Amino acid sequence: MEKGFRDIEEYFLSVAENPGRNPQQKNTRPQKKTDLTKKIRNLNEKLKGKDAKIKQLYAEISKLNRKVEELEQENRELSRFREERNAVESYKEQIESLKEEIARLKSEIAEKDKKIKAYESSELPKSRVELFIEVALNSIATNITVKNGLKVLFSRRFRKDIAKEVACRPFLFESFMSALSRCSTTSKLLKRDKQDIYRIRITSPYGEFRAIYTRLDKNTIKFHRFGQRDDIYRELDASGWSLD
């Protein structure tokens, strides 16, 4: 009862405050409130859908950001790779240039070697002492052949040895000729590495010298080396008594 009187009292008060209001409008308020609630609910549903879409977009943005980072990293690696490739190409060019330079130097060296061999093979003009020795040795060989029936040959090395010594010791050649004339009686056999090697002693005012020779046959001998006693033996020992 109290609630009913309160409702009637509130109704008349509201009419008094709004005299132009139609009492029938009382039934329309709940309908508007319902419509507003539906709109709010619809908006909430739409907002929920928007939130889900926003979350999805953020997730896609995160993926795209990671993809961008990966692409930037690949781009940095590609840049470094290009720099390294350019460096490699530069090194290759330098290597090719060095190879060309080496080939050119080798060609020059080969050309110089040919010239050196040509110079070595060409005979240099003989000095006056060498010419004298050449003539004298040929004369001695002829005289000994006629006198003793012994043919004497002189190697190129022997001619150089005796020319070098006689150039600074003029009377040494006379001492050699004297010793050579007694070759058959003053020779001494030296056994070296199963070789029959002979020597004759040359005593001179300049000291003791030795002339080394071998027998080619019964009537032919060949002189190979000439020099001071100690020096010539030292050289032959060092070379294993090689007479070439």
JSON list of C-alpha atoms in Angstrom, two decimals:
[
{"chain": "A", "resi": 1, "resn": "MET", "atom": "CA", "xyz": [0.00, 0.00, 0.00]},
{"chain": "A", "resi": 2, "resn": "GLU", "atom": "CA", "xyz": [2.74, 2.43, 0.88]},
{"chain": "A", "resi": 3, "resn": "LYS", "atom": "CA", "xyz": [4.50, 1.66, -2.36]},
{"chain": "A", "resi": 4, "resn": "GLY", "atom": "CA", "xyz": [1.33, 2.24, -4.34]},
{"chain": "A", "resi": 5, "resn": "PHE", "atom": "CA", "xyz": [0.64, 5.63, -2.67]},
{"chain": "A", "resi": 6, "resn": "ARG", "atom": "CA", "xyz": [4.29, 6.57, -3.25]},
{"chain": "A", "resi": 7, "resn": "ASP", "atom": "CA", "xyz": [3.96, 5.80, -6.93]},
{"chain": "A", "resi": 8, "resn": "ILE", "atom": "CA", "xyz": [0.78, 7.90, -7.18]},
{"chain": "A", "resi": 9, "resn": "GLU", "atom": "CA", "xyz": [2.45, 10.73, -5.29]},
{"chain": "A", "resi": 10, "resn": "GLU", "atom": "CA", "xyz": [5.46, 10.68, -7.57]},
{"chain": "A", "resi": 11, "resn": "TYR", "atom": "CA", "xyz": [3.17, 10.67, -10.57]},
{"chain": "A", "resi": 12, "resn": "PHE", "atom": "CA", "xyz": [1.24, 13.78, -9.51]},
{"chain": "A", "resi": 13, "resn": "LEU", "atom": "CA", "xyz": [4.44, 15.55, -8.59]},
{"chain": "A", "resi": 14, "resn": "SER", "atom": "CA", "xyz": [5.88, 14.86, -11.98]},
{"chain": "A", "resi": 15, "resn": "VAL", "atom": "CA", "xyz": [2.70, 16.12, -13.66]},
{"chain": "A", "resi": 16, "resn": "ALA", "atom": "CA", "xyz": [2.82, 19.25, -11.55]},
{"chain": "A", "resi": 17, "resn": "GLU", "atom": "CA", "xyz": [6.42, 19.88, -12.60]},
{"chain": "A", "resi": 18, "resn": "ASN", "atom": "CA", "xyz": [5.62, 19.13, -16.26]},
{"chain": "A", "resi": 19, "resn": "PRO", "atom": "CA", "xyz": [1.99, 20.22, -16.80]},
{"chain": "A", "resi": 20, "resn": "GLY", "atom": "CA", "xyz": [2.25, 19.82, -20.61]},
{"chain": "A", "resi": 21, "resn": "ARG", "atom": "CA", "xyz": [3.38, 16.25, -20.47]},
{"chain": "A", "resi": 22, "resn": "ASN", "atom": "CA", "xyz": [1.01, 13.54, -21.65]},
{"chain": "A", "resi": 23, "resn": "PRO", "atom": "CA", "xyz": [0.35, 10.93, -19.00]},
{"chain": "A", "resi": 24, "resn": "GLN", "atom": "CA", "xyz": [0.43, 8.30, -21.71]},
{"chain": "A", "resi": 25, "resn": "GLN", "atom": "CA", "xyz": [4.13, 8.93, -22.34]},
{"chain": "A", "resi": 26, "resn": "LYS", "atom": "CA", "xyz": [4.94, 6.96, -19.22]},
{"chain": "A", "resi": 27, "resn": "ASN", "atom": "CA", "xyz": [4.83, 3.76, -21.19]},
{"chain": "A", "resi": 28, "resn": "THR", "atom": "CA", "xyz": [7.43, 5.00, -23.77]},
{"chain": "A", "resi": 29, "resn": "ARG", "atom": "CA", "xyz": [10.39, 5.44, -21.37]},
{"chain": "A", "resi": 30, "resn": "PRO", "atom": "CA", "xyz": [11.16, 1.78, -20.87]},
{"chain": "A", "resi": 31, "resn": "GLN", "atom": "CA", "xyz": [11.15, 1.29, -24.61]},
{"chain": "A", "resi": 32, "resn": "LYS", "atom": "CA", "xyz": [13.75, 4.04, -25.15]},
{"chain": "A", "resi": 33, "resn": "LYS", "atom": "CA", "xyz": [15.86, 2.70, -22.35]},
{"chain": "A", "resi": 34, "resn": "THR", "atom": "CA", "xyz": [15.75, -0.72, -23.95]},
{"chain": "A", "resi": 35, "resn": "ASP", "atom": "CA", "xyz": [16.80, 0.69, -27.30]},
{"chain": "A", "resi": 36, "resn": "LEU", "atom": "CA", "xyz": [19.70, 2.55, -25.72]},
{"chain": "A", "resi": 37, "resn": "THR", "atom": "CA", "xyz": [20.82, -0.58, -23.93]},
{"chain": "A", "resi": 38, "resn": "LYS", "atom": "CA", "xyz": [20.75, -2.46, -27.21]},
{"chain": "A", "resi": 39, "resn": "LYS", "atom": "CA", "xyz": [22.79, 0.26, -28.86]},
{"chain": "A", "resi": 40, "resn": "ILE", "atom": "CA", "xyz": [25.32, 0.21, -26.06]},
{"chain": "A", "resi": 41, "resn": "ARG", "atom": "CA", "xyz": [25.48, -3.57, -26.25]},
{"chain": "A", "resi": 42, "resn": "ASN", "atom": "CA", "xyz": [25.94, -3.38, -30.01]},
{"chain": "A", "resi": 43, "resn": "LEU", "atom": "CA", "xyz": [28.68, -0.82, -29.61]},
{"chain": "A", "resi": 44, "resn": "ASN", "atom": "CA", "xyz": [30.39, -2.96, -27.00]},
{"chain": "A", "resi": 45, "resn": "GLU", "atom": "CA", "xyz": [30.24, -5.93, -29.37]},
{"chain": "A", "resi": 46, "resn": "LYS", "atom": "CA", "xyz": [31.67, -3.81, -32.15]},
{"chain": "A", "resi": 47, "resn": "LEU", "atom": "CA", "xyz": [34.38, -2.52, -29.85]},
{"chain": "A", "resi": 48, "resn": "LYS", "atom": "CA", "xyz": [35.26, -6.06, -28.87]},
{"chain": "A", "resi": 49, "resn": "GLY", "atom": "CA", "xyz": [35.60, -6.89, -32.55]},
{"chain": "A", "resi": 50, "resn": "LYS", "atom": "CA", "xyz": [37.71, -3.79, -33.04]},
{"chain": "A", "resi": 51, "resn": "ASP", "atom": "CA", "xyz": [39.97, -4.79, -30.15]},
{"chain": "A", "resi": 52, "resn": "ALA", "atom": "CA", "xyz": [40.49, -8.22, -31.65]},
{"chain": "A", "resi": 53, "resn": "LYS", "atom": "CA", "xyz": [41.28, -6.63, -35.00]},
{"chain": "A", "resi": 54, "resn": "ILE", "atom": "CA", "xyz": [43.69, -4.19, -33.33]},
{"chain": "A", "resi": 55, "resn": "LYS", "atom": "CA", "xyz": [45.46, -7.08, -31.59]},
{"chain": "A", "resi": 56, "resn": "GLN", "atom": "CA", "xyz": [45.68, -8.93, -34.89]},
{"chain": "A", "resi": 57, "resn": "LEU", "atom": "CA", "xyz": [47.09, -5.85, -36.59]},
{"chain": "A", "resi": 58, "resn": "TYR", "atom": "CA", "xyz": [49.65, -5.39, -33.81]},
{"chain": "A", "resi": 59, "resn": "ALA", "atom": "CA", "xyz": [50.68, -9.02, -34.23]},
{"chain": "A", "resi": 60, "resn": "GLU", "atom": "CA", "xyz": [51.07, -8.50, -37.98]},
{"chain": "A", "resi": 61, "resn": "ILE", "atom": "CA", "xyz": [53.05, -5.31, -37.33]},
{"chain": "A", "resi": 62, "resn": "SER", "atom": "CA", "xyz": [55.38, -7.26, -35.03]},
{"chain": "A", "resi": 63, "resn": "LYS", "atom": "CA", "xyz": [55.88, -9.88, -37.74]},
{"chain": "A", "resi": 64, "resn": "LEU", "atom": "CA", "xyz": [56.57, -7.19, -40.30]},
{"chain": "A", "resi": 65, "resn": "ASN", "atom": "CA", "xyz": [59.05, -5.50, -37.97]},
{"chain": "A", "resi": 66, "resn": "ARG", "atom": "CA", "xyz": [60.90, -8.78, -37.51]},
{"chain": "A", "resi": 67, "resn": "LYS", "atom": "CA", "xyz": [60.87, -9.28, -41.27]},
{"chain": "A", "resi": 68, "resn": "VAL", "atom": "CA", "xyz": [62.24, -5.78, -41.76]},
{"chain": "A", "resi": 69, "resn": "GLU", "atom": "CA", "xyz": [65.04, -6.50, -39.28]},
{"chain": "A", "resi": 70, "resn": "GLU", "atom": "CA", "xyz": [65.84, -9.74, -41.10]},
{"chain": "A", "resi": 71, "resn": "LEU", "atom": "CA", "xyz": [65.92, -7.94, -44.44]},
{"chain": "A", "resi": 72, "resn": "GLU", "atom": "CA", "xyz": [68.13, -5.20, -43.02]},
{"chain": "A", "resi": 73, "resn": "GLN", "atom": "CA", "xyz": [70.50, -7.85, -41.67]},
{"chain": "A", "resi": 74, "resn": "GLU", "atom": "CA", "xyz": [70.54, -9.57, -45.07]},
{"chain": "A", "resi": 75, "resn": "ASN", "atom": "CA", "xyz": [71.18, -6.21, -46.70]},
{"chain": "A", "resi": 76, "resn": "ARG", "atom": "CA", "xyz": [74.14, -5.58, -44.37]},
{"chain": "A", "resi": 77, "resn": "GLU", "atom": "CA", "xyz": [75.50, -9.03, -45.15]},
{"chain": "A", "resi": 78, "resn": "LEU", "atom": "CA", "xyz": [75.04, -8.43, -48.88]},
{"chain": "A", "resi": 79, "resn": "SER", "atom": "CA", "xyz": [76.87, -5.12, -48.58]},
{"chain": "A", "resi": 80, "resn": "ARG", "atom": "CA", "xyz": [79.72, -6.82, -46.75]},
{"chain": "A", "resi": 81, "resn": "PHE", "atom": "CA", "xyz": [79.73, -9.59, -49.34]},
{"chain": "A", "resi": 82, "resn": "ARG", "atom": "CA", "xyz": [79.91, -7.02, -52.15]},
{"chain": "A", "resi": 83, "resn": "GLU", "atom": "CA", "xyz": [82.84, -5.29, -50.44]},
{"chain": "A", "resi": 84, "resn": "GLU", "atom": "CA", "xyz": [84.64, -8.60, -49.99]},
{"chain": "A", "resi": 85, "resn": "ARG", "atom": "CA", "xyz": [83.94, -9.57, -53.60]},
{"chain": "A", "resi": 86, "resn": "ASN", "atom": "CA", "xyz": [85.29, -6.24, -54.81]},
{"chain": "A", "resi": 87, "resn": "ALA", "atom": "CA", "xyz": [88.39, -6.78, -52.65]},
{"chain": "A", "resi": 88, "resn": "VAL", "atom": "CA", "xyz": [88.83, -10.27, -54.11]},
{"chain": "A", "resi": 89, "resn": "GLU", "atom": "CA", "xyz": [88.54, -8.89, -57.65]},
{"chain": "A", "resi": 90, "resn": "SER", "atom": "CA", "xyz": [91.14, -6.26, -56.79]},
{"chain": "A", "resi": 91, "resn": "TYR", "atom": "CA", "xyz": [93.48, -8.93, -55.42]},
{"chain": "A", "resi": 92, "resn": "LYS", "atom": "CA", "xyz": [92.98, -11.01, -58.57]},
{"chain": "A", "resi": 93, "resn": "GLU", "atom": "CA", "xyz": [93.93, -8.06, -60.72]},
{"chain": "A", "resi": 94, "resn": "GLN", "atom": "CA", "xyz": [97.05, -7.48, -58.60]},
{"chain": "A", "resi": 95, "resn": "ILE", "atom": "CA", "xyz": [97.96, -11.17, -58.88]},
{"chain": "A", "resi": 96, "resn": "GLU", "atom": "CA", "xyz": [97.58, -11.10, -62.66]},
{"chain": "A", "resi": 97, "resn": "SER", "atom": "CA", "xyz": [99.72, -7.97, -62.81]},
{"chain": "A", "resi": 98, "resn": "LEU", "atom": "CA", "xyz": [102.40, -9.65, -60.66]},
{"chain": "A", "resi": 99, "resn": "LYS", "atom": "CA", "xyz": [102.29, -12.76, -62.87]},
{"chain": "A", "resi": 100, "resn": "GLU", "atom": "CA", "xyz": [102.87, -10.60, -65.92]},
{"chain": "A", "resi": 101, "resn": "GLU", "atom": "CA", "xyz": [105.75, -8.87, -64.14]},
{"chain": "A", "resi": 102, "resn": "ILE", "atom": "CA", "xyz": [107.24, -12.25, -63.15]},
{"chain": "A", "resi": 103, "resn": "ALA", "atom": "CA", "xyz": [106.92, -13.52, -66.73]},
{"chain": "A", "resi": 104, "resn": "ARG", "atom": "CA", "xyz": [108.66, -10.39, -68.00]},
{"chain": "A", "resi": 105, "resn": "LEU", "atom": "CA", "xyz": [111.47, -10.74, -65.45]},
{"chain": "A", "resi": 106, "resn": "LYS", "atom": "CA", "xyz": [111.88, -14.44, -66.29]},
{"chain": "A", "resi": 107, "resn": "SER", "atom": "CA", "xyz": [112.14, -13.52, -69.96]},
{"chain": "A", "resi": 108, "resn": "GLU", "atom": "CA", "xyz": [114.80, -10.92, -69.15]},
{"chain": "A", "resi": 109, "resn": "ILE", "atom": "CA", "xyz": [116.69, -13.40, -66.97]},
{"chain": "A", "resi": 110, "resn": "ALA", "atom": "CA", "xyz": [116.57, -16.05, -69.71]},
{"chain": "A", "resi": 111, "resn": "GLU", "atom": "CA", "xyz": [117.85, -13.50, -72.23]},
{"chain": "A", "resi": 112, "resn": "LYS", "atom": "CA", "xyz": [120.68, -12.50, -69.89]},
{"chain": "A", "resi": 113, "resn": "ASP", "atom": "CA", "xyz": [121.53, -16.17, -69.26]},
{"chain": "A", "resi": 114, "resn": "LYS", "atom": "CA", "xyz": [121.84, -16.65, -73.01]},
{"chain": "A", "resi": 115, "resn": "LYS", "atom": "CA", "xyz": [124.17, -13.70, -73.23]},
{"chain": "A", "resi": 116, "resn": "ILE", "atom": "CA", "xyz": [126.25, -14.99, -70.30]},
{"chain": "A", "resi": 117, "resn": "LYS", "atom": "CA", "xyz": [126.53, -18.43, -71.91]},
{"chain": "A", "resi": 118, "resn": "ALA", "atom": "CA", "xyz": [127.47, -16.79, -75.19]},
{"chain": "A", "resi": 119, "resn": "TYR", "atom": "CA", "xyz": [130.16, -14.79, -73.41]},
{"chain": "A", "resi": 120, "resn": "GLU", "atom": "CA", "xyz": [131.39, -17.88, -71.59]},
{"chain": "A", "resi": 121, "resn": "SER", "atom": "CA", "xyz": [131.50, -19.96, -74.74]},
{"chain": "A", "resi": 122, "resn": "SER", "atom": "CA", "xyz": [133.32, -17.27, -76.71]},
{"chain": "A", "resi": 123, "resn": "GLU", "atom": "CA", "xyz": [137.06, -17.36, -76.27]},
{"chain": "A", "resi": 124, "resn": "LEU", "atom": "CA", "xyz": [138.56, -14.19, -74.81]},
{"chain": "A", "resi": 125, "resn": "PRO", "atom": "CA", "xyz": [141.66, -12.81, -76.44]},
{"chain": "A", "resi": 126, "resn": "LYS", "atom": "CA", "xyz": [144.70, -14.53, -75.00]},
{"chain": "A", "resi": 127, "resn": "SER", "atom": "CA", "xyz": [147.29, -12.52, -73.12]},
{"chain": "A", "resi": 128, "resn": "ARG", "atom": "CA", "xyz": [150.91, -12.33, -74.26]},
{"chain": "A", "resi": 129, "resn": "VAL", "atom": "CA", "xyz": [151.93, -14.76, -71.51]},
{"chain": "A", "resi": 130, "resn": "GLU", "atom": "CA", "xyz": [149.27, -17.26, -72.60]},
{"chain": "A", "resi": 131, "resn": "LEU", "atom": "CA", "xyz": [150.40, -16.99, -76.21]},
{"chain": "A", "resi": 132, "resn": "PHE", "atom": "CA", "xyz": [154.00, -17.53, -75.13]},
{"chain": "A", "resi": 133, "resn": "ILE", "atom": "CA", "xyz": [153.02, -20.57, -73.05]},
{"chain": "A", "resi": 134, "resn": "GLU", "atom": "CA", "xyz": [150.96, -21.94, -75.95]},
{"chain": "A", "resi": 135, "resn": "VAL", "atom": "CA", "xyz": [153.88, -21.73, -78.37]},
{"chain": "A", "resi": 136, "resn": "ALA", "atom": "CA", "xyz": [156.39, -22.96, -75.81]},
{"chain": "A", "resi": 137, "resn": "LEU", "atom": "CA", "xyz": [154.33, -25.99, -74.77]},
{"chain": "A", "resi": 138, "resn": "ASN", "atom": "CA", "xyz": [153.76, -26.99, -78.37]},
{"chain": "A", "resi": 139, "resn": "SER", "atom": "CA", "xyz": [157.48, -26.70, -78.98]},
{"chain": "A", "resi": 140, "resn": "ILE", "atom": "CA", "xyz": [158.32, -28.74, -75.87]},
{"chain": "A", "resi": 141, "resn": "ALA", "atom": "CA", "xyz": [155.86, -31.46, -76.81]},
{"chain": "A", "resi": 142, "resn": "THR", "atom": "CA", "xyz": [157.44, -31.73, -80.26]},
{"chain": "A", "resi": 143, "resn": "ASN", "atom": "CA", "xyz": [160.98, -31.87, -78.89]},
{"chain": "A", "resi": 144, "resn": "ILE", "atom": "CA", "xyz": [160.16, -34.53, -76.28]},
{"chain": "A", "resi": 145, "resn": "THR", "atom": "CA", "xyz": [158.38, -36.64, -78.88]},
{"chain": "A", "resi": 146, "resn": "VAL", "atom": "CA", "xyz": [161.40, -36.50, -81.14]},
{"chain": "A", "resi": 147, "resn": "LYS", "atom": "CA", "xyz": [163.92, -37.03, -78.34]},
{"chain": "A", "resi": 148, "resn": "ASN", "atom": "CA", "xyz": [162.34, -39.71, -76.14]},
{"chain": "A", "resi": 149, "resn": "GLY", "atom": "CA", "xyz": [159.67, -41.12, -78.37]},
{"chain": "A", "resi": 150, "resn": "LEU", "atom": "CA", "xyz": [157.06, -39.91, -75.82]},
{"chain": "A", "resi": 151, "resn": "LYS", "atom": "CA", "xyz": [154.04, -37.95, -76.93]},
{"chain": "A", "resi": 152, "resn": "VAL", "atom": "CA", "xyz": [153.00, -35.19, -74.50]},
{"chain": "A", "resi": 153, "resn": "LEU", "atom": "CA", "xyz": [149.57, -33.53, -74.32]},
{"chain": "A", "resi": 154, "resn": "PHE", "atom": "CA", "xyz": [148.50, -30.56, -72.21]},
{"chain": "A", "resi": 155, "resn": "SER", "atom": "CA", "xyz": [144.93, -29.99, -71.01]},
{"chain": "A", "resi": 156, "resn": "ARG", "atom": "CA", "xyz": [143.30, -26.57, -71.14]},
{"chain": "A", "resi": 157, "resn": "ARG", "atom": "CA", "xyz": [143.31, -26.40, -67.34]},
{"chain": "A", "resi": 158, "resn": "PHE", "atom": "CA", "xyz": [147.04, -27.14, -67.23]},
{"chain": "A", "resi": 159, "resn": "ARG", "atom": "CA", "xyz": [147.74, -24.35, -69.73]},
{"chain": "A", "resi": 160, "resn": "LYS", "atom": "CA", "xyz": [145.78, -21.90, -67.55]},
{"chain": "A", "resi": 161, "resn": "ASP", "atom": "CA", "xyz": [147.57, -23.05, -64.38]},
{"chain": "A", "resi": 162, "resn": "ILE", "atom": "CA", "xyz": [151.07, -22.66, -65.75]},
{"chain": "A", "resi": 163, "resn": "ALA", "atom": "CA", "xyz": [150.27, -19.37, -67.53]},
{"chain": "A", "resi": 164, "resn": "LYS", "atom": "CA", "xyz": [149.00, -17.92, -64.22]},
{"chain": "A", "resi": 165, "resn": "GLU", "atom": "CA", "xyz": [152.16, -18.97, -62.37]},
{"chain": "A", "resi": 166, "resn": "VAL", "atom": "CA", "xyz": [154.61, -17.93, -65.08]},
{"chain": "A", "resi": 167, "resn": "ALA", "atom": "CA", "xyz": [152.95, -14.50, -65.43]},
{"chain": "A", "resi": 168, "resn": "CYS", "atom": "CA", "xyz": [154.41, -13.49, -62.03]},
{"chain": "A", "resi": 169, "resn": "ARG", "atom": "CA", "xyz": [157.40, -15.91, -61.96]},
{"chain": "A", "resi": 170, "resn": "PRO", "atom": "CA", "xyz": [159.14, -15.67, -65.35]},
{"chain": "A", "resi": 171, "resn": "PHE", "atom": "CA", "xyz": [161.95, -18.16, -64.58]},
{"chain": "A", "resi": 172, "resn": "LEU", "atom": "CA", "xyz": [159.50, -20.85, -63.46]},
{"chain": "A", "resi": 173, "resn": "PHE", "atom": "CA", "xyz": [158.97, -21.98, -67.03]},
{"chain": "A", "resi": 174, "resn": "GLU", "atom": "CA", "xyz": [162.64, -22.84, -67.42]},
{"chain": "A", "resi": 175, "resn": "SER", "atom": "CA", "xyz": [162.43, -24.96, -64.26]},
{"chain": "A", "resi": 176, "resn": "PHE", "atom": "CA", "xyz": [159.41, -26.79, -65.69]},
{"chain": "A", "resi": 177, "resn": "MET", "atom": "CA", "xyz": [161.19, -27.48, -68.98]},
{"chain": "A", "resi": 178, "resn": "SER", "atom": "CA", "xyz": [164.16, -28.89, -67.09]},
{"chain": "A", "resi": 179, "resn": "ALA", "atom": "CA", "xyz": [161.91, -31.19, -65.03]},
{"chain": "A", "resi": 180, "resn": "LEU", "atom": "CA", "xyz": [159.95, -32.23, -68.11]},
{"chain": "A", "resi": 181, "resn": "SER", "atom": "CA", "xyz": [163.07, -33.33, -69.91]},
{"chain": "A", "resi": 182, "resn": "ARG", "atom": "CA", "xyz": [163.67, -35.82, -67.05]},
{"chain": "A", "resi": 183, "resn": "CYS", "atom": "CA", "xyz": [160.04, -36.92, -66.91]},
{"chain": "A", "resi": 184, "resn": "SER", "atom": "CA", "xyz": [160.68, -40.62, -67.47]},
{"chain": "A", "resi": 185, "resn": "THR", "atom": "CA", "xyz": [163.21, -40.84, -64.61]},
{"chain": "A", "resi": 186, "resn": "THR", "atom": "CA", "xyz": [161.83, -38.43, -61.99]},
{"chain": "A", "resi": 187, "resn": "SER", "atom": "CA", "xyz": [158.08, -39.17, -62.15]},
{"chain": "A", "resi": 188, "resn": "LYS", "atom": "CA", "xyz": [156.32, -40.59, -59.12]},
{"chain": "A", "resi": 189, "resn": "LEU", "atom": "CA", "xyz": [153.14, -42.64, -59.19]},
{"chain": "A", "resi": 190, "resn": "LEU", "atom": "CA", "xyz": [150.36, -41.38, -56.93]},
{"chain": "A", "resi": 191, "resn": "LYS", "atom": "CA", "xyz": [147.54, -43.85, -56.25]},
{"chain": "A", "resi": 192, "resn": "ARG", "atom": "CA", "xyz": [144.32, -41.89, -55.80]},
{"chain": "A", "resi": 193, "resn": "ASP", "atom": "CA", "xyz": [140.91, -43.60, -55.82]},
{"chain": "A", "resi": 194, "resn": "LYS", "atom": "CA", "xyz": [142.18, -46.44, -58.00]},
{"chain": "A", "resi": 195, "resn": "GLN", "atom": "CA", "xyz": [143.58, -43.93, -60.49]},
{"chain": "A", "resi": 196, "resn": "ASP", "atom": "CA", "xyz": [147.15, -44.04, -61.75]},
{"chain": "A", "resi": 197, "resn": "ILE", "atom": "CA", "xyz": [148.17, -40.42, -61.37]},
{"chain": "A", "resi": 198, "resn": "TYR", "atom": "CA", "xyz": [151.74, -39.20, -61.72]},
{"chain": "A", "resi": 199, "resn": "ARG", "atom": "CA", "xyz": [153.55, -36.09, -60.70]},
{"chain": "A", "resi": 200, "resn": "ILE", "atom": "CA", "xyz": [156.91, -34.52, -61.49]},
{"chain": "A", "resi": 201, "resn": "ARG", "atom": "CA", "xyz": [158.72, -32.26, -59.05]},
{"chain": "A", "resi": 202, "resn": "ILE", "atom": "CA", "xyz": [159.70, -28.79, -60.18]},
{"chain": "A", "resi": 203, "resn": "THR", "atom": "CA", "xyz": [162.27, -27.18, -57.93]},
{"chain": "A", "resi": 204, "resn": "SER", "atom": "CA", "xyz": [162.67, -23.47, -58.61]},
{"chain": "A", "resi": 205, "resn": "PRO", "atom": "CA", "xyz": [163.86, -20.28, -56.94]},
{"chain": "A", "resi": 206, "resn": "TYR", "atom": "CA", "xyz": [160.19, -19.66, -56.12]},
{"chain": "A", "resi": 207, "resn": "GLY", "atom": "CA", "xyz": [159.73, -22.88, -54.19]},
{"chain": "A", "resi": 208, "resn": "GLU", "atom": "CA", "xyz": [158.45, -26.39, -54.85]},
{"chain": "A", "resi": 209, "resn": "PHE", "atom": "CA", "xyz": [155.90, -26.91, -57.63]},
{"chain": "A", "resi": 210, "resn": "ARG", "atom": "CA", "xyz": [154.17, -30.00, -58.99]},
{"chain": "A", "resi": 211, "resn": "ALA", "atom": "CA", "xyz": [152.93, -30.97, -62.44]},
{"chain": "A", "resi": 212, "resn": "ILE", "atom": "CA", "xyz": [150.23, -33.69, -62.39]},
{"chain": "A", "resi": 213, "resn": "TYR", "atom": "CA", "xyz": [149.73, -36.01, -65.37]},
{"chain": "A", "resi": 214, "resn": "THR", "atom": "CA", "xyz": [148.26, -39.36, -66.40]},
{"chain": "A", "resi": 215, "resn": "ARG", "atom": "CA", "xyz": [149.28, -42.00, -68.93]},
{"chain": "A", "resi": 216, "resn": "LEU", "atom": "CA", "xyz": [146.87, -42.42, -71.80]},
{"chain": "A", "resi": 217, "resn": "ASP", "atom": "CA", "xyz": [148.87, -45.30, -73.22]},
{"chain": "A", "resi": 218, "resn": "LYS", "atom": "CA", "xyz": [152.44, -46.60, -73.22]},
{"chain": "A", "resi": 219, "resn": "ASN", "atom": "CA", "xyz": [153.80, -43.73, -75.29]},
{"chain": "A", "resi": 220, "resn": "THR", "atom": "CA", "xyz": [151.38, -40.88, -74.46]},
{"chain": "A", "resi": 221, "resn": "ILE", "atom": "CA", "xyz": [151.02, -38.78, -71.33]},
{"chain": "A", "resi": 222, "resn": "LYS", "atom": "CA", "xyz": [148.73, -35.86, -70.59]},
{"chain": "A", "resi": 223, "resn": "PHE", "atom": "CA", "xyz": [149.38, -33.06, -68.09]},
{"chain": "A", "resi": 224, "resn": "HIS", "atom": "CA", "xyz": [146.28, -31.87, -66.19]},
{"chain": "A", "resi": 225, "resn": "ARG", "atom": "CA", "xyz": [147.29, -29.54, -63.34]},
{"chain": "A", "resi": 226, "resn": "PHE", "atom": "CA", "xyz": [150.19, -27.32, -62.30]},
{"chain": "A", "resi": 227, "resn": "GLY", "atom": "CA", "xyz": [150.83, -25.31, -59.15]},
{"chain": "A", "resi": 228, "resn": "GLN", "atom": "CA", "xyz": [152.68, -24.89, -55.88]},
{"chain": "A", "resi": 229, "resn": "ARG", "atom": "CA", "xyz": [153.05, -28.16, -54.03]},
{"chain": "A", "resi": 230, "resn": "ASP", "atom": "CA", "xyz": [150.81, -27.48, -51.03]},
{"chain": "A", "resi": 231, "resn": "ASP", "atom": "CA", "xyz": [148.21, -25.54, -53.00]},
{"chain": "A", "resi": 232, "resn": "ILE", "atom": "CA", "xyz": [147.80, -28.07, -55.79]},
{"chain": "A", "resi": 233, "resn": "TYR", "atom": "CA", "xyz": [147.51, -31.04, -53.41]},
{"chain": "A", "resi": 234, "resn": "ARG", "atom": "CA", "xyz": [144.99, -29.15, -51.28]},
{"chain": "A", "resi": 235, "resn": "GLU", "atom": "CA", "xyz": [142.82, -28.39, -54.34]},
{"chain": "A", "resi": 236, "resn": "LEU", "atom": "CA", "xyz": [142.98, -31.95, -55.61]},
{"chain": "A", "resi": 237, "resn": "ASP", "atom": "CA", "xyz": [142.12, -33.38, -52.20]},
{"chain": "A", "resi": 238, "resn": "ALA", "atom": "CA", "xyz": [139.12, -31.04, -51.98]},
{"chain": "A", "resi": 239, "resn": "SER", "atom": "CA", "xyz": [137.88, -32.10, -55.43]},
{"chain": "A", "resi": 240, "resn": "GLY", "atom": "CA", "xyz": [138.41, -35.81, -54.82]},
{"chain": "A", "resi": 241, "resn": "TRP", "atom": "CA", "xyz": [141.32, -35.77, -57.24]},
{"chain": "A", "resi": 242, "resn": "SER", "atom": "CA", "xyz": [139.15, -34.79, -60.13]},
{"chain": "A", "resi": 243, "resn": "LEU", "atom": "CA", "xyz": [141.47, -33.70, -62.94]},
{"chain": "A", "resi": 244, "resn": "ASP", "atom": "CA", "xyz": [138.84, -32.08, -65.16]}
]
